[in-house]
Short mmCIF file of N, CA and C in Angstrom, two decimals:
data_model
loop_
_atom_site.label_atom_id
_atom_site.label_comp_id
_atom_site.label_asym_id
_atom_site.label_seq_id
_atom_site.Cartn_x
_atom_site.Cartn_y
_atom_site.Cartn_z
N MET A 1324 0.43 -1.18 0.32
CA MET A 1324 0.01 0.45 0.36
C MET A 1324 1.06 1.25 0.10
N GLU A 1325 1.71 1.20 0.77
CA GLU A 1325 2.97 2.34 1.06
C GLU A 1325 3.50 2.70 -0.66
N LEU A 1326 3.64 1.92 -0.97
CA LEU A 1326 4.71 1.88 -2.70
C LEU A 1326 3.23 1.93 -3.33
N ALA A 1327 2.81 2.08 -3.41
CA ALA A 1327 1.28 2.27 -4.18
C ALA A 1327 0.95 3.72 -4.11
N ASN A 1328 1.82 4.54 -2.13
CA ASN A 1328 0.76 5.61 -2.14
C ASN A 1328 2.19 6.88 -2.50
N TYR A 1329 3.88 5.82 -3.13
CA TYR A 1329 4.57 6.83 -3.12
C TYR A 1329 4.36 8.21 -4.00
N GLU A 1330 4.32 7.22 -4.87
CA GLU A 1330 4.60 7.79 -6.48
C GLU A 1330 3.34 9.04 -6.87
N PRO A 1331 1.62 9.22 -6.30
CA PRO A 1331 1.01 10.28 -6.64
C PRO A 1331 0.97 11.05 -5.22
N GLY A 1332 1.44 10.56 -3.88
CA GLY A 1332 1.57 11.48 -3.27
C GLY A 1332 0.30 11.18 -2.15
N THR A 1333 -0.75 11.03 -2.53
CA THR A 1333 -2.50 11.09 -2.34
C THR A 1333 -2.54 8.93 -1.64
N PRO A 1334 -3.23 9.41 -1.07
CA PRO A 1334 -3.82 8.61 0.26
C PRO A 1334 -4.58 7.32 -0.83
N ILE A 1335 -4.62 5.91 -0.58
CA ILE A 1335 -5.42 5.52 -1.81
C ILE A 1335 -6.99 5.57 -1.12
N GLN A 1336 -7.43 5.22 -1.58
CA GLN A 1336 -8.92 5.15 -1.73
C GLN A 1336 -9.79 3.83 -1.87
N VAL A 1337 -9.89 2.64 -1.23
CA VAL A 1337 -10.43 1.38 -1.51
C VAL A 1337 -11.99 1.22 -1.14
N GLU A 1338 -12.11 -0.10 -1.99
CA GLU A 1338 -13.70 -0.09 -1.23
C GLU A 1338 -13.85 -1.65 -0.50
N LEU A 1339 -13.92 -1.91 0.61
CA LEU A 1339 -13.75 -2.60 1.22
C LEU A 1339 -14.23 -3.21 1.48
N THR A 1340 -15.71 -3.12 1.54
CA THR A 1340 -17.53 -4.17 1.63
C THR A 1340 -17.79 -4.67 -0.02
N GLY A 1341 -18.80 -5.28 -0.26
CA GLY A 1341 -18.64 -5.79 -1.92
C GLY A 1341 -18.30 -7.21 -1.88
N SER A 1342 -18.98 -8.16 -2.58
CA SER A 1342 -18.58 -9.27 -2.89
C SER A 1342 -17.27 -8.82 -3.40
N THR A 1343 -16.56 -10.33 -2.92
CA THR A 1343 -14.95 -10.27 -3.03
C THR A 1343 -14.63 -10.23 -4.21
N CYS A 1344 -15.10 -11.17 -6.14
CA CYS A 1344 -15.31 -10.47 -7.17
C CYS A 1344 -15.16 -8.84 -7.58
N ALA A 1345 -16.40 -8.24 -6.70
CA ALA A 1345 -16.19 -6.88 -7.23
C ALA A 1345 -15.47 -5.81 -6.60
N THR A 1346 -15.04 -6.38 -5.44
CA THR A 1346 -13.63 -5.91 -4.97
C THR A 1346 -12.31 -5.91 -5.18
N ALA A 1347 -11.86 -7.29 -5.70
CA ALA A 1347 -10.89 -7.68 -6.46
C ALA A 1347 -10.76 -7.46 -7.59
N ILE A 1348 -11.79 -8.36 -8.35
CA ILE A 1348 -12.02 -7.99 -9.98
C ILE A 1348 -12.69 -6.37 -10.57
N THR A 1349 -13.70 -6.36 -10.36
CA THR A 1349 -14.13 -5.33 -11.51
C THR A 1349 -14.07 -3.72 -10.59
N ILE A 1350 -14.00 -3.84 -9.61
CA ILE A 1350 -13.48 -2.00 -8.98
C ILE A 1350 -12.33 -1.57 -10.15
N PRO A 1351 -11.26 -2.21 -9.63
CA PRO A 1351 -9.73 -2.20 -9.96
C PRO A 1351 -9.88 -1.74 -11.71
N LEU A 1352 -10.30 -3.12 -12.26
CA LEU A 1352 -10.44 -3.55 -13.75
C LEU A 1352 -11.35 -1.93 -14.45
N ALA A 1353 -12.85 -1.46 -14.24
CA ALA A 1353 -13.43 -0.45 -13.74
C ALA A 1353 -12.78 0.48 -13.66
N THR A 1354 -12.36 0.61 -12.77
CA THR A 1354 -11.49 2.41 -12.55
C THR A 1354 -10.30 3.03 -12.46
N GLY A 1355 -9.78 1.81 -12.20
CA GLY A 1355 -8.49 1.34 -13.18
C GLY A 1355 -7.41 1.79 -11.47
N LYS A 1356 -8.40 1.52 -10.89
CA LYS A 1356 -7.57 1.98 -9.02
C LYS A 1356 -7.36 0.88 -8.11
N ILE A 1357 -6.68 1.16 -7.20
CA ILE A 1357 -5.98 -0.56 -6.66
C ILE A 1357 -6.79 -0.33 -5.90
N ASN A 1358 -7.03 -1.68 -5.16
CA ASN A 1358 -8.21 -2.24 -3.75
C ASN A 1358 -7.57 -2.69 -3.28
N LEU A 1359 -7.95 -2.57 -1.98
CA LEU A 1359 -7.58 -3.69 -1.01
C LEU A 1359 -9.67 -4.78 -0.77
N SER A 1360 -9.17 -5.77 -0.72
CA SER A 1360 -10.58 -6.37 -1.24
C SER A 1360 -10.58 -7.76 0.82
N LEU A 1361 -11.14 -7.36 1.18
CA LEU A 1361 -11.43 -8.00 2.75
C LEU A 1361 -11.73 -9.78 3.07
N ILE A 1362 -12.35 -10.14 1.62
CA ILE A 1362 -13.26 -11.29 1.02
C ILE A 1362 -13.75 -11.34 1.88
N ASP A 1363 -15.35 -11.81 1.64
CA ASP A 1363 -16.63 -11.52 2.38
C ASP A 1363 -16.28 -13.57 2.54
N PRO A 1364 -17.84 -12.98 3.35
CA PRO A 1364 -17.73 -14.31 4.01
C PRO A 1364 -18.07 -15.61 2.80
N SER A 1365 -18.56 -14.69 2.17
CA SER A 1365 -19.32 -16.58 1.04
C SER A 1365 -18.02 -16.78 0.05
N SER A 1366 -17.42 -15.73 0.07
CA SER A 1366 -16.03 -16.39 -0.75
C SER A 1366 -15.39 -17.11 0.23
N ARG A 1367 -15.06 -16.53 1.56
CA ARG A 1367 -14.19 -17.60 2.94
C ARG A 1367 -14.72 -19.39 3.03
N LYS A 1368 -16.26 -19.04 2.79
CA LYS A 1368 -17.04 -20.60 2.88
C LYS A 1368 -16.50 -21.69 1.99
N LEU A 1369 -16.85 -20.67 0.61
CA LEU A 1369 -16.40 -21.14 -0.44
C LEU A 1369 -15.02 -21.47 -1.13
N VAL A 1370 -14.71 -21.05 -0.62
CA VAL A 1370 -12.97 -21.24 -0.79
C VAL A 1370 -11.80 -21.25 0.80
N PRO A 1371 -11.68 -22.88 1.32
CA PRO A 1371 -11.64 -22.62 2.43
C PRO A 1371 -10.51 -22.52 3.24
N GLU A 1372 -9.21 -22.50 1.75
CA GLU A 1372 -8.16 -22.33 1.54
C GLU A 1372 -7.80 -20.59 2.28
N PHE A 1373 -8.67 -19.83 2.40
CA PHE A 1373 -8.67 -18.48 2.98
C PHE A 1373 -8.62 -18.60 4.29
N LYS A 1374 -6.75 -18.16 4.88
CA LYS A 1374 -6.84 -17.85 6.62
C LYS A 1374 -7.84 -16.75 6.92
N ALA A 1375 -8.26 -16.21 7.41
CA ALA A 1375 -8.70 -15.29 8.43
C ALA A 1375 -8.16 -13.62 8.43
N GLU A 1376 -6.48 -14.43 7.84
CA GLU A 1376 -6.23 -12.76 7.89
C GLU A 1376 -5.15 -12.38 6.45
N ASP A 1377 -6.16 -13.38 5.09
CA ASP A 1377 -5.88 -13.19 4.33
C ASP A 1377 -6.33 -11.66 3.99
N LEU A 1378 -6.65 -11.34 2.41
CA LEU A 1378 -7.04 -9.96 1.88
C LEU A 1378 -6.49 -10.24 0.62
N ILE A 1379 -7.04 -9.74 -0.28
CA ILE A 1379 -6.44 -9.00 -1.68
C ILE A 1379 -6.14 -7.71 -2.35
N PHE A 1380 -5.15 -8.17 -2.23
CA PHE A 1380 -4.72 -6.66 -3.05
C PHE A 1380 -3.95 -6.33 -4.26
N THR A 1381 -5.52 -5.78 -4.91
CA THR A 1381 -5.52 -6.23 -6.36
C THR A 1381 -4.78 -4.89 -6.98
N VAL A 1382 -3.41 -4.42 -7.93
CA VAL A 1382 -3.09 -3.64 -8.45
C VAL A 1382 -3.46 -3.83 -10.45
N PRO A 1383 -3.99 -2.55 -11.13
CA PRO A 1383 -3.72 -2.70 -12.88
C PRO A 1383 -1.99 -3.14 -12.72
N TYR A 1384 -2.14 -3.37 -14.39
CA TYR A 1384 -0.82 -4.22 -14.51
C TYR A 1384 -0.67 -2.39 -15.28
N PHE A 1385 -1.39 -1.43 -15.30
CA PHE A 1385 -0.37 -0.12 -16.39
C PHE A 1385 0.06 0.22 -14.60
N ARG A 1386 -0.52 0.03 -13.50
CA ARG A 1386 -0.11 1.38 -12.17
C ARG A 1386 0.76 0.18 -11.95
N LEU A 1387 1.48 -0.98 -12.45
CA LEU A 1387 2.60 -1.78 -11.04
C LEU A 1387 3.74 -1.11 -11.26
N HIS A 1388 3.92 -0.76 -12.71
CA HIS A 1388 5.49 -0.04 -12.77
C HIS A 1388 5.82 0.86 -12.05
N LEU A 1389 4.24 1.51 -11.89
CA LEU A 1389 4.78 2.90 -10.43
C LEU A 1389 5.13 2.49 -9.03
N LEU A 1390 4.28 0.84 -8.33
CA LEU A 1390 4.88 0.84 -7.53
C LEU A 1390 6.31 0.41 -7.65
N VAL A 1391 7.16 -0.42 -8.75
CA VAL A 1391 8.44 -1.26 -8.25
C VAL A 1391 9.01 0.37 -9.10
N GLU A 1392 9.09 1.73 -9.84
CA GLU A 1392 9.84 2.11 -10.36
C GLU A 1392 9.82 3.04 -8.36
N SER A 1393 8.96 3.10 -7.48
CA SER A 1393 9.63 3.54 -5.84
C SER A 1393 9.94 2.43 -4.96
N ILE A 1394 10.40 1.49 -5.05
CA ILE A 1394 10.95 0.82 -4.64
C ILE A 1394 11.93 1.61 -3.36
N PRO A 1395 13.37 2.73 -5.02
CA PRO A 1395 14.48 2.77 -4.66
C PRO A 1395 14.00 3.97 -3.42
N TYR A 1396 13.08 4.55 -3.86
CA TYR A 1396 12.92 6.05 -2.85
C TYR A 1396 11.88 5.58 -1.94
N CYS A 1397 11.11 4.75 -2.07
CA CYS A 1397 10.54 5.11 -0.70
C CYS A 1397 10.66 3.69 0.30
N THR A 1398 11.07 4.40 1.63
CA THR A 1398 11.58 3.09 3.20
C THR A 1398 10.79 2.01 2.59
N ALA A 1399 9.27 2.00 2.41
CA ALA A 1399 8.36 0.36 2.17
C ALA A 1399 9.68 0.06 1.54
N GLY A 1400 10.01 0.43 0.60
CA GLY A 1400 11.26 0.00 0.01
C GLY A 1400 12.07 -0.77 -0.28
N THR A 1401 13.14 -0.35 -0.55
CA THR A 1401 14.79 -0.18 -0.11
C THR A 1401 15.69 1.07 0.26
N ALA A 1402 14.84 1.77 0.74
CA ALA A 1402 15.54 3.62 0.69
C ALA A 1402 15.85 3.47 2.15
N GLU A 1403 16.53 4.33 2.78
CA GLU A 1403 16.80 4.70 3.86
C GLU A 1403 16.57 5.69 4.60
N MET A 1404 16.16 5.41 5.89
CA MET A 1404 15.44 6.75 7.13
C MET A 1404 16.54 7.46 6.91
N VAL A 1405 16.45 8.54 6.71
CA VAL A 1405 17.37 10.03 6.65
C VAL A 1405 17.78 11.07 7.26
N MET A 1406 16.40 10.56 8.24
CA MET A 1406 16.61 11.41 9.69
C MET A 1406 15.21 10.51 10.62
N GLY A 1407 16.39 10.14 11.51
CA GLY A 1407 15.45 9.84 13.05
C GLY A 1407 14.19 10.48 13.83
N PHE A 1408 13.58 10.00 14.33
CA PHE A 1408 12.16 10.67 14.78
C PHE A 1408 13.23 11.59 16.13
N ASP A 1409 14.06 11.50 16.31
CA ASP A 1409 13.56 12.04 17.30
C ASP A 1409 14.76 13.73 16.97
N GLU A 1410 14.95 13.30 15.85
CA GLU A 1410 15.70 14.61 14.81
C GLU A 1410 14.68 15.31 14.74
N VAL A 1411 13.89 14.23 13.50
CA VAL A 1411 12.70 15.43 13.28
C VAL A 1411 11.68 15.63 14.08
N MET A 1412 11.48 15.01 15.35
CA MET A 1412 11.07 15.95 16.66
C MET A 1412 11.57 17.57 17.02
N LYS A 1413 13.15 18.15 16.29
CA LYS A 1413 14.05 18.30 16.99
C LYS A 1413 14.31 19.95 15.99
N GLN A 1414 13.41 19.22 15.16
CA GLN A 1414 12.64 20.96 13.82
C GLN A 1414 12.40 21.23 14.36
N PRO A 1415 12.06 22.67 13.65
CA PRO A 1415 11.46 23.67 14.08
C PRO A 1415 10.33 23.73 13.63
#
């Protein structure tokens, strides 16, 4: 989620409720936006391999390169922290 948020710099808005097929496939396909699916109860019963902690994070193909390109620049990727918490708190 953080890598997806890095390049545009705006919060990702997701549709958490709805059927799994809508939240994991239809919404990202129709809108071109990244989405996070909580996986609805019917899907969890239908597919017993889903664990309670499983989610589905869907990235439309044309946006995937932005996540990959953000890896070296974002601390959610491989970038190092430039300032620690104490240094940030000392700034005027």
